[in-house]
Amino acid sequence: DTAVSQTPKYLVTQMGNDKSIKCEQNLGHDTMYWYKQDSKKFLKIMFSYNNKELIINETVPNRFSPKSPDKAHLNLHINSLELGDSAVYFCASRPHDRAGEQYFGPGTRLTVT
Amino acid sequence: AQSVTQLDSQVPVFEEAPVELRCNYSSSVSVYLFWYVQYPNQGLQLLLKYLSGSTLVKSINGFEAEFNKSQTSFHLRKPSVHISDTAEYFCAVSVKNTDKLIFGTGTRLQVFP
């Protein structure tokens, strides 16, 4: 009965590798997001999708590419990983017409060595 | 542009004591205001929100926040905290009719027995 799920929960990888994080929501929401939380707990939006269409694309390096195969899934692919990419990445979704009311996944802790 | 300031990075308090977590925002346009809570190793959960109407909003677990337009504040209060309230609390704003949440840097509430 998980609402917003992410896999994997932990990801340890070396610089230069390519990795993906998957997100799925079973809430029937149209809008999904990716956030990055740094080591100081600062949370910043990266992308948002509405019904598979990109809506928000913050100033994120091109190495980050979101993909939404359907409105229940929003995956994040990262190319050529760098040390500074180490963070916790959160996926979230939002019901239609509920401004700001976002449901967050448990997070994926990415460590780049 | 909008910004959110949470002046206190940490608030230590004893169980059953009252607590106030401060949040100030800056915006030239009308905004919605939110408090999210993040328990250890979990994603964020919406605690309460102000969209319009009564400036005092309450959560189901005893927290309340008051929107003060003249002071551009949305402080979070609880008259008597529990150990289980130990968590990171994030204040956030979104501009009306946009989909972007802007978070503050968070306040860690630590409740001691």
XYZ file of N, CA and C in Angstrom:
678
model
N 0.812 -1.208 0.000
C 0.000 0.000 0.000
C 0.854 1.271 0.000
N 2.137 1.106 -0.398
C 3.049 2.255 -0.426
C 2.543 3.307 -1.394
N 2.576 4.582 -0.997
C 2.032 5.648 -1.818
C 3.042 6.087 -2.885
N 4.217 6.537 -2.423
C 5.289 6.931 -3.331
C 6.515 6.097 -2.960
N 6.978 5.311 -3.887
C 8.115 4.430 -3.616
C 9.285 4.774 -4.517
N 10.470 4.548 -3.988
C 11.693 4.821 -4.743
C 12.624 3.628 -4.622
N 13.330 3.339 -5.695
C 14.366 2.308 -5.653
C 15.584 2.796 -6.422
N 16.769 2.527 -5.910
C 17.036 1.878 -4.621
C 16.958 2.873 -3.472
N 17.047 2.386 -2.268
C 17.064 3.260 -1.101
C 18.464 3.841 -0.887
N 19.468 3.030 -1.157
C 20.858 3.469 -1.055
C 21.564 3.137 -2.362
N 22.459 4.031 -2.760
C 23.200 3.825 -3.999
C 24.603 4.365 -3.794
N 25.576 3.478 -3.844
C 26.975 3.876 -3.712
C 27.664 3.542 -5.022
N 28.330 4.517 -5.597
C 28.929 4.312 -6.908
C 30.155 5.195 -7.059
N 30.919 4.951 -8.083
C 32.142 5.711 -8.306
C 31.911 6.849 -9.290
N 32.766 7.830 -9.198
C 32.729 8.960 -10.132
C 32.792 8.456 -11.562
N 32.034 9.102 -12.411
C 32.063 8.772 -13.830
C 31.028 7.753 -14.257
N 30.462 7.048 -13.266
C 29.444 6.039 -13.606
C 28.113 6.702 -13.952
N 27.239 5.899 -14.588
C 25.871 6.317 -14.889
C 24.929 5.482 -14.030
N 23.949 6.145 -13.419
C 23.007 5.421 -12.556
C 21.598 5.973 -12.729
N 20.617 5.152 -12.349
C 19.223 5.562 -12.405
C 18.536 5.326 -11.073
N 17.598 6.197 -10.773
C 16.738 6.046 -9.602
C 15.300 5.997 -10.121
N 14.551 5.038 -9.591
C 13.177 4.878 -10.074
C 12.180 5.373 -9.030
N 11.079 5.903 -9.512
C 10.015 6.384 -8.630
C 8.671 5.962 -9.189
N 7.813 5.489 -8.293
C 6.464 5.093 -8.684
C 5.476 5.584 -7.641
N 4.342 6.090 -8.090
C 3.282 6.469 -7.154
C 1.981 5.776 -7.560
N 1.270 5.276 -6.547
C 0.005 4.582 -6.796
C -1.185 5.390 -6.298
N -1.013 6.716 -6.273
C -2.049 7.613 -5.754
C -2.929 8.190 -6.855
N -2.581 7.913 -8.098
C -3.358 8.468 -9.196
C -3.093 9.931 -9.469
N -1.988 10.451 -8.939
C -1.658 11.866 -9.137
C -1.117 12.113 -10.541
N -1.378 13.325 -11.032
C -0.896 13.681 -12.372
C 0.499 14.297 -12.346
N 0.886 14.878 -11.227
C 2.127 15.659 -11.167
C 3.139 14.976 -10.267
N 4.370 14.879 -10.775
C 5.445 14.263 -10.009
C 6.684 15.153 -10.038
N 7.548 14.983 -9.048
C 8.702 15.872 -8.867
C 9.945 15.064 -8.485
N 11.092 15.662 -8.761
C 12.349 15.227 -8.168
C 12.960 16.391 -7.402
N 13.409 16.084 -6.163
C 14.091 17.055 -5.320
C 15.465 16.504 -4.949
N 16.378 17.429 -4.675
C 17.692 17.062 -4.153
C 17.842 17.675 -2.768
N 18.209 16.845 -1.783
C 18.474 17.354 -0.429
C 19.948 17.168 -0.126
N 20.644 18.274 0.114
C 22.088 18.188 0.345
C 22.413 17.827 1.786
N 23.686 17.814 2.083
C 24.136 17.360 3.408
C 23.690 18.290 4.530
N 23.329 19.517 4.176
C 22.825 20.459 5.176
C 21.307 20.465 5.234
N 20.697 19.473 4.613
C 19.245 19.292 4.628
C 18.500 20.276 3.729
N 19.220 21.090 2.956
C 18.542 22.027 2.076
C 17.890 21.265 0.933
N 16.610 21.546 0.709
C 15.815 20.815 -0.272
C 15.513 21.718 -1.452
N 15.846 21.245 -2.647
C 15.645 22.076 -3.835
C 15.004 21.259 -4.944
N 14.016 21.851 -5.595
C 13.354 21.149 -6.681
C 14.288 21.048 -7.880
N 14.207 19.916 -8.563
C 14.987 19.716 -9.780
C 14.067 19.733 -10.998
N 13.055 18.884 -10.970
C 12.142 18.738 -12.108
C 10.721 18.509 -11.608
N 9.755 18.860 -12.466
C 8.397 18.390 -12.243
C 7.794 17.993 -13.576
N 6.941 17.001 -13.525
C 6.239 16.500 -14.698
C 4.751 16.492 -14.403
N 3.960 16.861 -15.392
C 2.522 16.749 -15.280
C 2.034 15.852 -16.412
N 1.488 14.700 -16.047
C 0.980 13.756 -17.042
C 2.003 13.503 -18.149
N 3.193 13.181 -17.761
C 4.333 12.823 -18.615
C 4.969 14.015 -19.330
N 4.500 15.219 -19.066
C 5.078 16.385 -19.725
C 5.939 17.189 -18.756
N 7.145 17.566 -19.169
C 8.057 18.344 -18.328
C 7.486 19.740 -18.093
N 7.366 20.121 -16.823
C 6.815 21.429 -16.470
C 7.897 22.339 -15.880
N 8.620 21.828 -14.905
C 9.674 22.599 -14.248
C 11.008 21.917 -14.513
N 11.973 22.705 -14.950
C 13.328 22.209 -15.127
C 14.240 23.270 -14.557
N 14.637 23.074 -13.306
C 15.489 24.055 -12.663
C 16.892 23.986 -13.255
N 17.769 24.819 -12.753
C 19.117 24.856 -13.309
C 19.879 23.624 -12.859
N 19.630 22.558 -13.573
C 20.232 21.270 -13.248
C 21.148 20.885 -14.403
N 22.349 20.360 -14.111
C 23.251 19.954 -15.195
C 22.575 18.986 -16.156
N 22.998 19.047 -17.413
C 22.428 18.164 -18.433
C 22.682 16.693 -18.154
N 23.575 16.419 -17.228
C 23.852 15.019 -16.879
C 22.637 14.360 -16.212
N 21.731 15.194 -15.719
C 20.522 14.685 -15.084
C 19.397 14.674 -16.116
N 18.803 13.513 -16.323
C 17.703 13.445 -17.287
C 16.542 12.671 -16.686
N 15.416 13.350 -16.473
C 14.228 12.661 -15.990
C 13.511 11.971 -17.143
N 12.817 10.892 -16.809
C 12.028 10.200 -17.836
C 10.732 9.726 -17.202
N 9.631 10.009 -17.868
C 8.321 9.624 -17.355
C 7.626 8.737 -18.370
N 7.724 7.416 -18.217
C 7.093 6.511 -19.185
C 5.570 6.546 -19.121
N 5.039 6.849 -17.937
C 3.609 7.032 -17.755
C 3.419 7.911 -16.533
N 2.194 8.315 -16.257
C 2.039 9.333 -15.212
C 2.256 8.777 -13.814
N 2.405 7.474 -13.675
C 2.664 6.898 -12.360
C 4.158 6.736 -12.081
N 4.985 6.983 -13.054
C 6.422 6.761 -12.912
C 7.218 7.992 -13.348
N 8.233 8.303 -12.565
C 9.179 9.360 -12.950
C 10.559 8.909 -12.497
N 11.383 8.545 -13.467
C 12.716 8.044 -13.171
C 13.741 9.146 -13.392
N 14.865 9.003 -12.707
C 15.940 9.997 -12.821
C 17.216 9.282 -13.220
N 17.754 9.654 -14.358
C 19.004 9.068 -14.825
C 20.113 10.104 -14.699
N 21.240 9.669 -14.175
C 22.360 10.587 -13.984
C 23.585 10.027 -14.697
N 24.122 10.795 -15.603
C 25.335 10.398 -16.329
C 26.578 10.980 -15.674
N 27.689 10.307 -15.880
C 29.007 10.832 -15.456
C 28.960 11.410 -14.046
N 28.616 10.583 -13.088
C 28.422 11.041 -11.717
C 29.656 11.746 -11.166
N 29.409 12.799 -10.381
C 30.460 13.590 -9.745
C 30.283 13.539 -8.232
N 31.361 13.877 -7.518
C 31.307 13.861 -6.049
C 30.173 14.749 -5.527
N 29.966 15.882 -6.190
C 28.947 16.832 -5.743
C 27.524 16.352 -5.939
N 27.363 15.234 -6.610
C 26.016 14.682 -6.788
C 25.567 13.892 -5.562
N 26.487 13.649 -4.657
C 26.133 12.929 -3.428
C 25.083 13.725 -2.660
N 23.962 13.084 -2.388
C 22.831 13.760 -1.748
C 21.732 12.727 -1.542
N 20.642 13.181 -0.943
C 19.438 12.351 -0.898
C 18.473 12.902 -1.931
N 17.981 12.042 -2.781
C 17.056 12.450 -3.843
C 15.659 11.956 -3.485
N 14.725 12.903 -3.505
C 13.346 12.586 -3.166
C 12.447 12.749 -4.378
N 11.592 11.785 -4.545
C 10.519 11.869 -5.508
C 9.256 12.289 -4.760
N 8.380 13.009 -5.424
C 7.122 13.428 -4.801
C 6.033 13.480 -5.855
N 4.792 13.455 -5.393
C 3.669 13.619 -6.319
C 2.622 14.506 -5.668
N 1.723 15.028 -6.478
C 0.723 15.971 -5.980
C -0.629 15.684 -6.612
N -1.666 15.741 -5.770
C -3.021 15.565 -6.340
C -3.383 16.761 -7.218
N -4.297 16.522 -8.135
C -4.792 17.590 -8.987
C -5.479 18.646 -8.124
N -5.219 19.911 -8.392
C -5.884 21.019 -7.711
C -5.607 21.076 -6.211
N -4.476 20.553 -5.791
C -4.094 20.669 -4.371
C -2.725 21.360 -4.322
N -2.735 22.662 -4.449
C -1.486 23.411 -4.534
C -0.588 23.132 -3.339
N 0.652 22.779 -3.605
C 1.641 22.594 -2.563
C 1.527 21.341 -1.729
N 0.480 20.575 -1.917
C 0.270 19.391 -1.077
C 0.953 18.207 -1.738
N 2.201 18.030 -1.423
C 3.003 17.008 -2.088
C 3.235 15.815 -1.173
N 3.275 14.637 -1.788
C 3.505 13.396 -1.078
C 4.892 12.898 -1.483
N 5.753 12.745 -0.487
C 7.148 12.421 -0.756
C 7.423 10.928 -0.589
N 8.350 10.446 -1.406
C 8.876 9.110 -1.238
C 9.898 9.084 -0.102
N 10.434 7.908 0.218
C 11.354 7.768 1.352
C 12.765 8.262 1.063
N 13.049 8.556 -0.191
C 14.372 9.085 -0.538
C 15.345 8.008 -0.998
N 16.297 8.429 -1.801
C 17.412 7.578 -2.228
C 18.702 8.296 -1.867
N 19.472 7.664 -1.004
C 20.746 8.274 -0.607
C 21.823 7.852 -1.594
N 22.301 8.805 -2.367
C 23.342 8.557 -3.374
C 24.687 9.006 -2.834
N 25.636 8.108 -2.834
C 27.000 8.426 -2.411
C 27.928 8.160 -3.566
N 28.637 9.177 -3.989
C 29.587 9.059 -5.102
C 30.998 9.108 -4.517
N 31.776 8.087 -4.791
C 33.139 8.016 -4.215
C 34.196 8.218 -5.303
N 11.464 37.300 -6.786
C 11.677 35.903 -6.388
C 11.248 35.720 -4.931
N 10.914 34.500 -4.606
C 10.470 34.200 -3.255
C 11.608 33.557 -2.455
N 11.576 33.760 -1.158
C 12.543 33.094 -0.291
C 11.902 32.809 1.054
N 12.473 31.838 1.751
C 11.967 31.437 3.059
C 13.135 31.398 4.022
N 12.944 31.991 5.184
C 13.993 32.022 6.196
C 13.511 31.342 7.465
N 14.239 30.345 7.882
C 13.992 29.718 9.175
C 15.212 30.053 10.025
N 15.020 30.945 10.957
C 16.140 31.517 11.685
C 16.827 30.526 12.606
N 16.087 29.560 13.092
C 16.639 28.614 14.067
C 16.966 27.304 13.371
N 18.229 26.923 13.359
C 18.580 25.650 12.735
C 18.270 24.481 13.680
N 18.357 24.765 14.994
C 18.058 23.728 15.978
C 17.269 24.334 17.135
N 16.280 23.589 17.616
C 15.519 24.018 18.781
C 15.441 22.844 19.749
N 16.218 22.903 20.841
C 16.109 21.859 21.862
C 15.050 22.254 22.888
N 14.255 21.288 23.301
C 13.181 21.580 24.243
C 12.884 20.330 25.054
N 12.420 20.520 26.289
C 12.042 19.373 27.107
C 10.611 18.954 26.811
N 10.367 17.677 27.011
C 9.033 17.129 26.792
C 8.005 17.898 27.617
N 6.844 18.110 27.011
C 5.687 18.818 27.594
C 5.872 20.330 27.635
N 6.985 20.836 27.193
C 7.170 22.287 27.112
C 6.568 22.806 25.817
N 6.237 24.107 25.769
C 5.754 24.687 24.506
C 6.923 24.964 23.571
N 6.625 25.062 22.287
C 7.676 25.336 21.315
C 7.137 26.224 20.203
N 8.020 27.054 19.665
C 7.692 27.855 18.491
C 8.842 27.740 17.509
N 8.539 27.379 16.286
C 9.533 27.337 15.218
C 9.206 28.484 14.262
N 10.210 29.327 14.028
C 9.944 30.555 13.297
C 10.162 30.402 11.797
N 9.306 31.070 11.055
C 9.407 31.063 9.595
C 9.011 32.440 9.079
N 9.876 33.042 8.295
C 9.554 34.289 7.608
C 9.761 34.090 6.120
N 8.966 34.763 5.336
C 9.081 34.610 3.899
C 9.162 35.971 3.237
N 9.620 35.948 2.007
C 9.703 37.170 1.208
C 9.074 36.897 -0.143
N 8.120 37.737 -0.520
C 7.475 37.589 -1.822
C 6.736 38.868 -2.163
N 6.785 39.250 -3.419
C 6.067 40.443 -3.869
C 4.658 40.104 -4.347
N 4.350 38.810 -4.388
C 3.021 38.372 -4.824
C 2.445 37.448 -3.761
N 1.169 37.155 -3.899
C 0.510 36.301 -2.915
C 1.059 34.885 -2.979
N 1.178 34.291 -1.817
C 1.730 32.940 -1.736
C 0.848 32.048 -0.879
N 1.041 30.764 -1.064
C 0.523 29.758 -0.149
C 1.678 29.379 0.786
N 1.338 28.972 2.003
C 2.365 28.662 3.003
C 2.158 27.269 3.573
N 3.262 26.602 3.862
C 3.200 25.208 4.283
C 4.243 24.932 5.366
N 3.925 23.952 6.187
C 4.917 23.325 7.055
C 4.949 21.835 6.727
N 6.159 21.345 6.494
C 6.387 19.930 6.273
C 7.265 19.408 7.413
N 7.101 18.126 7.752
C 7.913 17.500 8.786
C 8.633 16.298 8.178
N 9.880 16.141 8.572
C 10.691 15.005 8.107
C 11.220 14.251 9.319
N 10.684 13.060 9.548
C 11.192 12.207 10.621
C 12.467 11.527 10.132
N 13.321 11.086 11.047
C 14.604 10.508 10.651
C 14.464 9.433 9.589
N 15.269 9.569 8.558
C 15.352 8.583 7.471
C 14.038 8.389 6.722
N 13.237 9.441 6.683
C 11.973 9.369 5.947
C 11.845 10.552 5.006
N 10.854 10.482 4.138
C 10.528 11.623 3.285
C 9.713 12.652 4.054
N 9.473 13.776 3.409
C 8.716 14.840 4.060
C 7.217 14.515 4.044
N 6.534 15.007 5.087
C 5.079 14.865 5.166
C 4.478 16.241 5.408
N 3.384 16.523 4.736
C 2.707 17.796 4.953
C 2.107 17.831 6.352
N 2.426 18.876 7.098
C 1.927 19.029 8.463
C 0.693 19.931 8.473
N 0.803 21.086 7.838
C -0.349 21.967 7.696
C -0.079 22.995 6.610
N -1.156 23.673 6.199
C -1.025 24.603 5.089
C -1.983 25.776 5.271
N -1.567 26.924 4.729
C -2.441 28.080 4.659
C -2.607 28.460 3.192
N -3.851 28.439 2.740
C -4.146 28.858 1.369
C -4.918 30.172 1.362
N -5.929 30.250 2.209
C -6.748 31.456 2.321
C -7.646 31.292 3.545
N -8.407 32.337 3.848
C -9.361 32.227 4.941
C -8.729 32.477 6.288
N -9.154 31.721 7.281
C -8.656 31.901 8.649
C -7.143 31.825 8.686
N -6.549 32.778 9.370
C -5.078 32.841 9.381
C -4.455 31.826 10.335
N -5.267 31.203 11.174
C -4.773 30.194 12.102
C -5.163 28.822 11.561
N -4.148 27.997 11.299
C -4.411 26.648 10.786
C -3.837 25.637 11.754
N -4.494 24.485 11.824
C -4.110 23.482 12.821
C -3.915 22.118 12.177
N -3.022 21.337 12.793
C -2.818 19.966 12.336
C -3.520 19.013 13.295
N -3.579 17.749 12.907
C -4.282 16.777 13.734
C -3.481 16.387 14.964
N -2.185 16.670 14.995
C -1.366 16.248 16.140
C -0.962 17.426 17.024
N -1.777 18.466 17.033
C -1.598 19.528 18.020
C -0.770 20.724 17.593
N -0.180 20.682 16.410
C 0.565 21.847 15.935
C -0.410 22.874 15.337
N -0.003 24.111 15.372
C -0.759 25.165 14.713
C 0.200 26.222 14.185
N -0.239 26.932 13.167
C 0.582 28.001 12.606
C -0.331 29.168 12.254
N 0.214 30.358 12.373
C -0.580 31.546 12.092
C 0.076 32.369 11.014
N -0.687 32.677 9.988
C -0.215 33.513 8.903
C -0.330 34.970 9.333
N 0.776 35.674 9.279
C 0.783 37.085 9.626
C 1.313 37.854 8.417
N 0.399 38.450 7.678
C 0.794 39.098 6.422
C 1.691 40.304 6.660
N 1.397 41.084 7.681
C 2.180 42.311 7.918
C 3.610 41.983 8.317
N 3.796 40.888 9.013
C 5.144 40.482 9.418
C 5.730 39.423 8.490
N 4.995 39.057 7.464
C 5.401 38.000 6.511
C 5.944 36.798 7.262
N 5.151 36.321 8.201
C 5.586 35.181 9.006
C 4.539 34.080 8.998
N 5.004 32.892 9.331
C 4.120 31.727 9.416
C 4.743 30.795 10.454
N 4.764 31.247 11.708
C 5.429 30.495 12.778
C 4.605 29.277 13.184
N 5.315 28.232 13.527
C 4.687 26.969 13.939
C 4.776 26.848 15.451
N 3.672 26.441 16.082
C 3.662 26.352 17.550
C 3.006 25.049 17.993
N 3.439 24.637 19.179
C 2.750 23.525 19.826
C 2.818 23.779 21.328
N 1.712 23.710 22.042
C 1.717 24.059 23.468
C 2.438 23.048 24.355
N 2.525 21.789 23.901
C 3.160 20.766 24.720
C 3.718 19.674 23.800
N 5.033 19.594 23.716
C 5.634 18.663 22.747
C 5.869 17.288 23.365
N 5.959 16.297 22.474
C 6.251 14.922 22.872
C 7.584 14.497 22.282
N 8.148 13.466 22.849
C 9.396 12.914 22.323
C 9.247 12.609 20.839
N 8.095 12.112 20.463
C 7.849 11.705 19.071
C 7.802 12.877 18.093
N 7.790 14.095 18.601
C 7.818 15.274 17.725
C 9.237 15.594 17.248
N 10.214 14.888 17.767
C 11.593 15.092 17.324
C 11.696 14.818 15.833
N 12.104 15.834 15.087
C 12.134 15.742 13.624
C 12.695 17.035 13.063
N 12.827 17.056 11.747
C 13.209 18.271 11.031
C 11.934 18.886 10.473
N 11.787 20.185 10.670
C 10.574 20.880 10.221
C 10.957 21.901 9.153
N 10.246 21.838 8.038
C 10.531 22.722 6.909
C 9.330 23.616 6.630
N 9.604 24.895 6.535
C 8.606 25.853 6.086
C 8.763 26.010 4.574
N 7.665 26.201 3.867
C 7.741 26.324 2.407
C 6.681 27.287 1.904
N 6.959 27.896 0.756
C 5.989 28.771 0.104
C 5.840 28.361 -1.345
N 4.688 28.666 -1.896
C 4.533 28.561 -3.344
C 3.690 29.736 -3.802
N 4.060 30.272 -4.949
C 3.297 31.374 -5.514
C 1.986 30.820 -6.047
N 0.918 31.577 -5.795
C -0.388 31.118 -6.263
C -0.359 30.891 -7.772
N -0.986 29.806 -8.181
C -1.087 29.429 -9.590
C 0.251 28.983 -10.185
N 1.207 28.687 -9.343
C 2.426 28.027 -9.832
C 2.558 26.711 -9.091
N 3.493 25.903 -9.527
C 3.595 24.565 -8.958
C 4.899 24.351 -8.213
N 5.599 25.432 -7.914
C 6.934 25.282 -7.365
C 6.931 25.581 -5.872
N 7.417 24.626 -5.078
C 7.562 24.828 -3.642
C 8.989 25.284 -3.362
N 9.102 26.349 -2.570
C 10.414 26.831 -2.155
C 10.529 26.595 -0.664
N 11.545 25.828 -0.282
C 11.691 25.424 1.099
C 12.688 26.296 1.839
N 12.464 26.419 3.139
C 13.471 26.984 4.025
C 14.519 25.935 4.326
N 15.494 26.306 5.120
C 16.624 25.421 5.390
C 16.340 24.423 6.500
N 15.165 24.504 7.089
C 14.774 23.506 8.084
C 15.170 23.878 9.502
N 14.391 23.402 10.452
C 14.684 23.544 11.888
C 14.584 22.173 12.514
N 15.677 21.781 13.180
C 15.652 20.491 13.836
C 15.089 20.669 15.242
N 13.945 20.069 15.495
C 13.347 20.081 16.828
C 13.788 18.824 17.555
N 14.460 19.023 18.673
C 14.934 17.905 19.485
C 14.219 17.968 20.825
N 13.418 16.958 21.112
C 12.663 16.933 22.362
C 13.343 15.969 23.324
N 13.669 16.471 24.516
C 14.363 15.676 25.525
C 13.401 15.260 26.633
N 13.625 14.058 27.211
C 12.740 13.604 28.304
C 13.002 14.381 29.581
